[in-house]
PDB file of C-alpha atoms in Angstrom:
ATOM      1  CA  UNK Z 143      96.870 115.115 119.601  1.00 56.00           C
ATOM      2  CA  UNK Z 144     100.382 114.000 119.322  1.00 70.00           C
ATOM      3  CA  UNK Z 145     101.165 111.541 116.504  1.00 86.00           C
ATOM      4  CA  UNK Z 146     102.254 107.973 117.970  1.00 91.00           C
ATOM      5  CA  UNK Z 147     105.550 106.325 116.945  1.00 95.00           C
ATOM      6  CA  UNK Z 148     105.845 102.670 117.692  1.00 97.00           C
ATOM      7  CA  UNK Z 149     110.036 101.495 117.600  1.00 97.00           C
ATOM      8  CA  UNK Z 150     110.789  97.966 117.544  1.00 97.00           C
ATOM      9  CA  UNK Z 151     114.555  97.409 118.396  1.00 96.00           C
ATOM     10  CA  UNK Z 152     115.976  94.925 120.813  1.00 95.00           C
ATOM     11  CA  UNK Z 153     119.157  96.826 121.219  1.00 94.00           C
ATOM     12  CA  UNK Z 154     118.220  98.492 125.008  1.00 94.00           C
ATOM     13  CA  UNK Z 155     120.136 101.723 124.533  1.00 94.00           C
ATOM     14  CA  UNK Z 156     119.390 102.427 121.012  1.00 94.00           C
ATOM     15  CA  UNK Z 157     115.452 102.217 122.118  1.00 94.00           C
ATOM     16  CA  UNK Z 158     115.192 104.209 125.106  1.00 94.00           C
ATOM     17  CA  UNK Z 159     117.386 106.707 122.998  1.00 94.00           C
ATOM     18  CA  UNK Z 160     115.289 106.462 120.905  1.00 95.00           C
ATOM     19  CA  UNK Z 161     112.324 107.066 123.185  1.00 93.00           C
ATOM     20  CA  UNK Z 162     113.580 109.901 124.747  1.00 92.00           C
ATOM     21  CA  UNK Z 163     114.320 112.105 121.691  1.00 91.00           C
ATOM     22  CA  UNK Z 164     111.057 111.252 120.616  1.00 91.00           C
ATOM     23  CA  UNK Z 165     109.469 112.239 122.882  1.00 90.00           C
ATOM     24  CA  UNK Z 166     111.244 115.924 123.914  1.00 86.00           C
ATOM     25  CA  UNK Z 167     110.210 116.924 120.522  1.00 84.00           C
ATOM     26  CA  UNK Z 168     106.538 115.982 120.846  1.00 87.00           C
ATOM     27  CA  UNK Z 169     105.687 112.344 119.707  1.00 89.00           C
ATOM     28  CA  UNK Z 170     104.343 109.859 121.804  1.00 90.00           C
ATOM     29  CA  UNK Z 171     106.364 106.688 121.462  1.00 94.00           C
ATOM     30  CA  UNK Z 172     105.685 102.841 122.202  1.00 95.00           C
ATOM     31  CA  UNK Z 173     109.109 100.685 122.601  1.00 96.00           C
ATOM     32  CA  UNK Z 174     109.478  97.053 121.709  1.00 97.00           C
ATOM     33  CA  UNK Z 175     111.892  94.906 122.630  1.00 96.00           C
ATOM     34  CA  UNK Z 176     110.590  92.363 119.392  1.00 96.00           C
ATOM     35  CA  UNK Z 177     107.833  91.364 117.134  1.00 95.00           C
ATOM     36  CA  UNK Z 178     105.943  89.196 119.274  1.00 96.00           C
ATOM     37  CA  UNK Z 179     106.158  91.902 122.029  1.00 95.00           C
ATOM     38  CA  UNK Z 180     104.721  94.392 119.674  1.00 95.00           C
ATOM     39  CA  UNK Z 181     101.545  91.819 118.399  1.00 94.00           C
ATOM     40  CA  UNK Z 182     101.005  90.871 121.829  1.00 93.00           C
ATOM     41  CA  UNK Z 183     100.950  94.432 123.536  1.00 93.00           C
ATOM     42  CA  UNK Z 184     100.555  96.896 121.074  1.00 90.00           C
ATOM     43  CA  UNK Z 185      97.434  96.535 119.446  1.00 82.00           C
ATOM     44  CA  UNK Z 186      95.420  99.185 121.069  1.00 84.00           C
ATOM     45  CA  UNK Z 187      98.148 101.873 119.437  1.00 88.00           C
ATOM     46  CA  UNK Z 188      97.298 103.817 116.399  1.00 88.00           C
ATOM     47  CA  UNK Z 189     100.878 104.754 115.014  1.00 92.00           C
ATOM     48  CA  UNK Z 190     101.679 107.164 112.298  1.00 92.00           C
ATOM     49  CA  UNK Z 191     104.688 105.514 111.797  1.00 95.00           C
ATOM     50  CA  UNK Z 192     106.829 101.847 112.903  1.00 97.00           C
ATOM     51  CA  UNK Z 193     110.407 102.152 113.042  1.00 97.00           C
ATOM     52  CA  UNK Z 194     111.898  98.598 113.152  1.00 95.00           C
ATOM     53  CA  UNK Z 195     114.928  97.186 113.115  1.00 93.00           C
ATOM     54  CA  UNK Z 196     116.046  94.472 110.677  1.00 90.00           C
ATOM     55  CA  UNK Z 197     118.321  92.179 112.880  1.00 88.00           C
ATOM     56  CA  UNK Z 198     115.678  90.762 116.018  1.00 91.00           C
ATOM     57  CA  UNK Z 199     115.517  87.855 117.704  1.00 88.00           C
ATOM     58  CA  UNK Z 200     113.094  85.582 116.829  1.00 91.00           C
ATOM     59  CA  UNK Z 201     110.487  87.598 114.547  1.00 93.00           C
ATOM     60  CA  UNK Z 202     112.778  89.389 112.600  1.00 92.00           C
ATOM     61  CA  UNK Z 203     111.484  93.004 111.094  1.00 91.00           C
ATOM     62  CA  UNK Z 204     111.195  91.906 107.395  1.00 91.00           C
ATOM     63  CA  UNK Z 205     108.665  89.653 109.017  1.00 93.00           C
ATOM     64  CA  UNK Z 206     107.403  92.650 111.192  1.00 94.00           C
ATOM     65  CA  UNK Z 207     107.039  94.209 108.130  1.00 93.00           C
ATOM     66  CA  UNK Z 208     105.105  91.627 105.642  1.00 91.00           C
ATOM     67  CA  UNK Z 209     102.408  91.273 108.816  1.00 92.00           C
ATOM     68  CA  UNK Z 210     101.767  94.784 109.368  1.00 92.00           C
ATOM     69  CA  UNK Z 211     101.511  95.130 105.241  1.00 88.00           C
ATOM     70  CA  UNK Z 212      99.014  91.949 105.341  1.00 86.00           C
ATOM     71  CA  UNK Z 213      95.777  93.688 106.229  1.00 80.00           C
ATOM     72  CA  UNK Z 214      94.427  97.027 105.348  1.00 79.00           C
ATOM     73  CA  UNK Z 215      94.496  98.527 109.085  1.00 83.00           C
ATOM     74  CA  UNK Z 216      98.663  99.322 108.628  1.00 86.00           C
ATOM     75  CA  UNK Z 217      98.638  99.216 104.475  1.00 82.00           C
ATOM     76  CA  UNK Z 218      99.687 102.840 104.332  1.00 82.00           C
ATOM     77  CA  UNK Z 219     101.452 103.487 107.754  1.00 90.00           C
ATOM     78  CA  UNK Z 220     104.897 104.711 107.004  1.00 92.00           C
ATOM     79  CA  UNK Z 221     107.651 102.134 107.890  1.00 93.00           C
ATOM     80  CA  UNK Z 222     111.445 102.902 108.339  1.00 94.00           C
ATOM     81  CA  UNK Z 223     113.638 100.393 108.759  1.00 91.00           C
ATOM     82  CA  UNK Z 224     116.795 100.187 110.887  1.00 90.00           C
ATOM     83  CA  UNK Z 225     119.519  98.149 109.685  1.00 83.00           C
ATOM     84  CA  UNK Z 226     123.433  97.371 109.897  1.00 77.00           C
ATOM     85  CA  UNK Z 227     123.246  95.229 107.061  1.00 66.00           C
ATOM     86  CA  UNK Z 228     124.326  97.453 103.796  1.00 63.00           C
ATOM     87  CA  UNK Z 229     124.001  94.985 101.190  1.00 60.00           C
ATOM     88  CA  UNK Z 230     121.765  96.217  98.525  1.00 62.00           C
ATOM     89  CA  UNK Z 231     120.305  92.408  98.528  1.00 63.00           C
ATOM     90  CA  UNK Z 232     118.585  92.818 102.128  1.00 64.00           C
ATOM     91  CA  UNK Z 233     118.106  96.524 101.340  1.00 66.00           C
ATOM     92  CA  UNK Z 234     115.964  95.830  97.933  1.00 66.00           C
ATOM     93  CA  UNK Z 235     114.125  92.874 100.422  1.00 71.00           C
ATOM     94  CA  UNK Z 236     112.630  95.523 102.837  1.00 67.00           C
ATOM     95  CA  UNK Z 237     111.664  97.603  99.681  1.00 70.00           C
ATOM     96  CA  UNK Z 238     110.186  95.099  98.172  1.00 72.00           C
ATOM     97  CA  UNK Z 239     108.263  94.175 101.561  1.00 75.00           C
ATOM     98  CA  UNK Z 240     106.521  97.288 101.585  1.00 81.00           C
ATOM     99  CA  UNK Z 241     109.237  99.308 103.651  1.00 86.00           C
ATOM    100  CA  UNK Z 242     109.096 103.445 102.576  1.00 88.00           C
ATOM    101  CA  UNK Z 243     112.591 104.381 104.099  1.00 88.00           C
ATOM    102  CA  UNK Z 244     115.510 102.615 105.640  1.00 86.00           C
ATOM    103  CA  UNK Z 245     119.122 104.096 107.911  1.00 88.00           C
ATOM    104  CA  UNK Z 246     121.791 102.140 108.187  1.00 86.00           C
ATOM    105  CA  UNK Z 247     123.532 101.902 111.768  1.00 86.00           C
ATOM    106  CA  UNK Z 248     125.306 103.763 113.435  1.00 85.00           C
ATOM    107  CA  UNK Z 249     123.253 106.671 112.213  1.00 87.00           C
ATOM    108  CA  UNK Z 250     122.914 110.399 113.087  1.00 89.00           C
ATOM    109  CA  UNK Z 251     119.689 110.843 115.518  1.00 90.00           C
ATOM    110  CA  UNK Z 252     118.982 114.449 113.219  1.00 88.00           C
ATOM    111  CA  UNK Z 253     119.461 112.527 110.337  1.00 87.00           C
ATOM    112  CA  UNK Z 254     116.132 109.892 111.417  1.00 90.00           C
ATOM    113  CA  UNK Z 255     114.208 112.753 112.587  1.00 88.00           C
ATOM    114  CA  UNK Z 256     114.569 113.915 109.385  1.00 88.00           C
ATOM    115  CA  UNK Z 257     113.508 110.680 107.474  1.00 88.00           C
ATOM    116  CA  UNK Z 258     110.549 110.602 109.912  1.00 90.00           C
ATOM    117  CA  UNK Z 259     109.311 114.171 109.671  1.00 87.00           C
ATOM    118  CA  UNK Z 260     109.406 113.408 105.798  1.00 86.00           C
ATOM    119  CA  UNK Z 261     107.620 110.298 106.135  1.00 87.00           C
ATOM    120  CA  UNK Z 262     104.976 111.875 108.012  1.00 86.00           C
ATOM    121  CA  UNK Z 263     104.311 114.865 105.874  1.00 80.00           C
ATOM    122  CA  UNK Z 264     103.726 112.704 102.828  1.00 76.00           C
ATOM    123  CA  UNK Z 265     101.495 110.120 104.340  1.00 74.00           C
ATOM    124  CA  UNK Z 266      99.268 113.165 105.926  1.00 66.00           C
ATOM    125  CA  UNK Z 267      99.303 115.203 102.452  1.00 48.00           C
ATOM    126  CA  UNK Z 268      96.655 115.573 100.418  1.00 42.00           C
ATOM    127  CA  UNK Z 269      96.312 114.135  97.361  1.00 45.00           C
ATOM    128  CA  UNK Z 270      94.967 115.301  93.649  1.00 47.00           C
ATOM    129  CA  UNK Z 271      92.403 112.639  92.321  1.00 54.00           C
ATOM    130  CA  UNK Z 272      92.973 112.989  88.890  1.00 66.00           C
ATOM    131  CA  UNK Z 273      93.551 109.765  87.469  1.00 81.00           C
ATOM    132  CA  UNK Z 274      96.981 109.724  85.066  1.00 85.00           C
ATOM    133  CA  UNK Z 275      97.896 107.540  82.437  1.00 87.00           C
ATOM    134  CA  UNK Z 276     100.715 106.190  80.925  1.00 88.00           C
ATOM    135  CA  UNK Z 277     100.389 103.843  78.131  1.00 88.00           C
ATOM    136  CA  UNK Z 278      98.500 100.486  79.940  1.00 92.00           C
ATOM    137  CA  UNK Z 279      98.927 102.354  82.870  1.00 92.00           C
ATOM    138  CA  UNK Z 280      96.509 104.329  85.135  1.00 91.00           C
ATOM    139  CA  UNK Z 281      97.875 105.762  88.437  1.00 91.00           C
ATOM    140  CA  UNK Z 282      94.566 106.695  90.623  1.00 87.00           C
ATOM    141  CA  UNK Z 283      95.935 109.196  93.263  1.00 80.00           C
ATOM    142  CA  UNK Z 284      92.922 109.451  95.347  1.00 73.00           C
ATOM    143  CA  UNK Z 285      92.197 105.370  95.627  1.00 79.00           C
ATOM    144  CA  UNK Z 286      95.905 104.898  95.703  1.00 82.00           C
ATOM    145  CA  UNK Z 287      95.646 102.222  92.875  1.00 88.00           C
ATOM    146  CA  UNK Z 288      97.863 101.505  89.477  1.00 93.00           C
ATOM    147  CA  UNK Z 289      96.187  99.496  87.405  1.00 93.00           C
ATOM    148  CA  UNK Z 290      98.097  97.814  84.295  1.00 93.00           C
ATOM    149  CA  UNK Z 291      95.819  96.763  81.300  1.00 91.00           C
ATOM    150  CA  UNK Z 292      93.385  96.822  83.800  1.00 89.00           C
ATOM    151  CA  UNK Z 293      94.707  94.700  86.256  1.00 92.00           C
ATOM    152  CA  UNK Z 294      96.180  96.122  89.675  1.00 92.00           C
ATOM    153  CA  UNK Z 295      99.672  96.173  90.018  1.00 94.00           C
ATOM    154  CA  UNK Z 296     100.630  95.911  93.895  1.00 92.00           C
ATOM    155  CA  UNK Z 297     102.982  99.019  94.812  1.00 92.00           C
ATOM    156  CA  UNK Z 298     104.358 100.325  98.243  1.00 89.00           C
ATOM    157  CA  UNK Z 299     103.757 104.035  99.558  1.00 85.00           C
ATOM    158  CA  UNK Z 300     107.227 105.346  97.808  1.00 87.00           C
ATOM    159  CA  UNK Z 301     106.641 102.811  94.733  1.00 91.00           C
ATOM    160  CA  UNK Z 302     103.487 104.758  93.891  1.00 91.00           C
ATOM    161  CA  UNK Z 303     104.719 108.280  94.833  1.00 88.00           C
ATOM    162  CA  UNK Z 304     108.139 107.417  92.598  1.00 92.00           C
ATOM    163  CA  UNK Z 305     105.694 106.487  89.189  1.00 93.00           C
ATOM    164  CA  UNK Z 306     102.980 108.815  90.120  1.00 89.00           C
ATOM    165  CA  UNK Z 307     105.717 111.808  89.967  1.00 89.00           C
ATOM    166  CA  UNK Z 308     107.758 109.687  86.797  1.00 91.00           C
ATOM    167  CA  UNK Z 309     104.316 109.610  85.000  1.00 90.00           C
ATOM    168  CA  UNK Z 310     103.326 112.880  85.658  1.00 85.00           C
ATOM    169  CA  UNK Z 311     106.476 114.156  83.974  1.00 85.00           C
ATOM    170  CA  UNK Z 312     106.542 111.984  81.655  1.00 87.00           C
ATOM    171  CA  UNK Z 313     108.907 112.747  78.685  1.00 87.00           C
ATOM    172  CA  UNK Z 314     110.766 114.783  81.246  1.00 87.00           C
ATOM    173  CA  UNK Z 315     114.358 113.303  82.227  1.00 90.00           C
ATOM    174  CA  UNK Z 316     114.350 113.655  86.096  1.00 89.00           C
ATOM    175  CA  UNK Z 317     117.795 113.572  88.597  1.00 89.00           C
ATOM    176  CA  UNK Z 318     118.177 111.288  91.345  1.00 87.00           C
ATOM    177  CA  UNK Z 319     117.862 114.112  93.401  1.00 84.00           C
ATOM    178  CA  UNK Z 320     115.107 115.779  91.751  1.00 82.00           C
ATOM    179  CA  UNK Z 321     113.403 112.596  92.866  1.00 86.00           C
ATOM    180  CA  UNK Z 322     114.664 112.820  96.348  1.00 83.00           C
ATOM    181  CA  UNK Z 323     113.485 115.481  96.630  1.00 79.00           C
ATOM    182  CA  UNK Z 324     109.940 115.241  95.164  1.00 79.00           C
ATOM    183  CA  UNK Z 325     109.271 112.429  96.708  1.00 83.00           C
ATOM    184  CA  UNK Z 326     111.238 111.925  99.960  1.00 75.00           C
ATOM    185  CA  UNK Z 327     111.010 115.938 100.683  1.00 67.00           C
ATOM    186  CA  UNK Z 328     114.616 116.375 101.852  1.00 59.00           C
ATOM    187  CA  UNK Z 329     118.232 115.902  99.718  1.00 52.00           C
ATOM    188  CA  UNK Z 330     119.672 112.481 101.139  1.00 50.00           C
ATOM    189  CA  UNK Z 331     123.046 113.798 100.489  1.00 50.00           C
ATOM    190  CA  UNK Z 332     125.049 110.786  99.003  1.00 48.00           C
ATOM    191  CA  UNK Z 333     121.886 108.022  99.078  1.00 64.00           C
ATOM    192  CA  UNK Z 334     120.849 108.380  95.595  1.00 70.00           C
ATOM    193  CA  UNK Z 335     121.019 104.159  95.451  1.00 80.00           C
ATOM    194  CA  UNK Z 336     117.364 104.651  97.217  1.00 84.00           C
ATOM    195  CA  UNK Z 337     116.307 105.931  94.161  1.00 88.00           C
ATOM    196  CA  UNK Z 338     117.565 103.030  92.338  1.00 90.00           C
ATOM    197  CA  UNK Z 339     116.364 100.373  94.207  1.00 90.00           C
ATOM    198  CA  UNK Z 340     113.123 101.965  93.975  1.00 92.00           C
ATOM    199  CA  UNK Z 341     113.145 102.173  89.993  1.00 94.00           C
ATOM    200  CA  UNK Z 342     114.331  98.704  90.209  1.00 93.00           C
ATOM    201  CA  UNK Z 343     111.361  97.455  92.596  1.00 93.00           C
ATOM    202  CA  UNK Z 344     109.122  99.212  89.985  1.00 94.00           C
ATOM    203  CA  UNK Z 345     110.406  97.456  86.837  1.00 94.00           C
ATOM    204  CA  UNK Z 346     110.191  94.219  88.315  1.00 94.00           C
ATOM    205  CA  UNK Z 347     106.560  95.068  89.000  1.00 94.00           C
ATOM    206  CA  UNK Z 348     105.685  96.606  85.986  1.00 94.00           C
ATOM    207  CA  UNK Z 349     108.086  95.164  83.327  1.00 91.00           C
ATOM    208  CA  UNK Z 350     110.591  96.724  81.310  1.00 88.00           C
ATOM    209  CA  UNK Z 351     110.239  99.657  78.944  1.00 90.00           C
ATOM    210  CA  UNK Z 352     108.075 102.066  81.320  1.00 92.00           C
ATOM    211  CA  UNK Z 353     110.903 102.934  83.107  1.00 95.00           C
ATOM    212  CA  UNK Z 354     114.243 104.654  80.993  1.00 93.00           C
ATOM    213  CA  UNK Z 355     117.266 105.295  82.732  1.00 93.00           C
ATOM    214  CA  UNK Z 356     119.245 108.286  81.029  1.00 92.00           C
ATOM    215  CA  UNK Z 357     123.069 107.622  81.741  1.00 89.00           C
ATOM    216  CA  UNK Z 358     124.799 110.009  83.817  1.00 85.00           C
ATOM    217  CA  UNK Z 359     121.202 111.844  84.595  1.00 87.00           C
ATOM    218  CA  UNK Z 360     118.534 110.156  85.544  1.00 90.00           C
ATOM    219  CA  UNK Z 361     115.030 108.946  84.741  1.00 93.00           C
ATOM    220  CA  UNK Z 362     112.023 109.220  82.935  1.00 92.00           C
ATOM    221  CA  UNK Z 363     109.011 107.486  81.374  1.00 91.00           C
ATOM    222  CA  UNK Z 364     108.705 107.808  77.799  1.00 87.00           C
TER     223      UNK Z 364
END
């Protein structure tokens, strides 16, 4: 069976664009003009993955976003945002929402089938159970929980795939696009800030001191 796409994105050209390229190559797709067009018509979809754009009328997608990552049903459905904003500010906000990927308009449609096909094979992957830890940390691949000093730390798909790779290598000073790599599958050539904003997501999450940067390399956890 086909995997199901659902695009929200007011803009009428970019969405039926969108909809058609979607679909030659083999996804089923479900268009939204908005949010409340989406909550009030969609729910009998079971998408792989939501791309929405930022900038909507009335719901906007950050709120899109924070609904769909309120209840357990769309917890771990990959989420690309679509956005013409490139401030890091709003950027870091849909991270920090629970967003796994973001392009900034205009973009290049081989360049988003990319960023989906990525998103897709990681959320369908299978993962190793063995439980890691770092310091007061313990990363539990196969419940898809981080617990620090015992108590769970809330993290979003690429949060937990970022430390469960950092913590893995742990002493191990990794590149930005070693990262990109590892954990978004594909070079983004010339977006290592997603890296960044990731590490800095995860700090503010975690605290300070699990995280080292290594000037004019990269990062690692000690």
């Amino acid at each position: 069976m086909a995997e199901t796409i659902v695009i929200v994105e007011d803009d009428e050209s970019i969405r039926e664009m969108l909809r058609y390229y979607f679909r030659s190559v083999g996804y089923e797709v479900g268009c939204f003009d908005s949010g409340e067009a989406y909550f009030r018509e969609g729910g009998d979809m079971d998408p792989a993955l939501f791309i929405l754009d930022i900038m909507l009328p009335g719901m906007d997608g950050l709120e899109i976003l924070r609904r769909l990552r309120a209840g357990p049903k769309y917890a771990e459905v990959p989420v690309l945002m679509l956005t013409a904003r490139t401030s890091e500010i709003d950027k870091v906000k849909g991270l920090e929402t629970g967003a796994d990927d973001y392009v900034v308009k205009p973009f290049g449609i081989m360049e988003l089938q990319a960023r989906v096909k990525a998103l897709l094979r990681r959320a369908g992957r299978p993962r190793p159970g063995a439980v890691l830890t770092c310091g007061d940390l313990e990363i539990d691949p196969a419940a898809r929980e981080v617990r620090k000093n015992g108590v769970p730390v809330e993290l979003t798909y690429k949060e937990f795939e970022l430390l469960r790779l950092l913590c893995a290598r742990r002493g191990t000073v990794l590149t930005r696009d070693d990262i990109l790599q590892a954990v978004w599958d594909y070079n983004f050539a010339g977006e290592t800030r997603t890296v960044d904003m990731h590490v800095k997501t995860l700090r503010q999450k975690l605290g300070e001191g699990y995280i080292q940067t290594v000037r004019g390399v990269g990062y690692k956890m000690p």
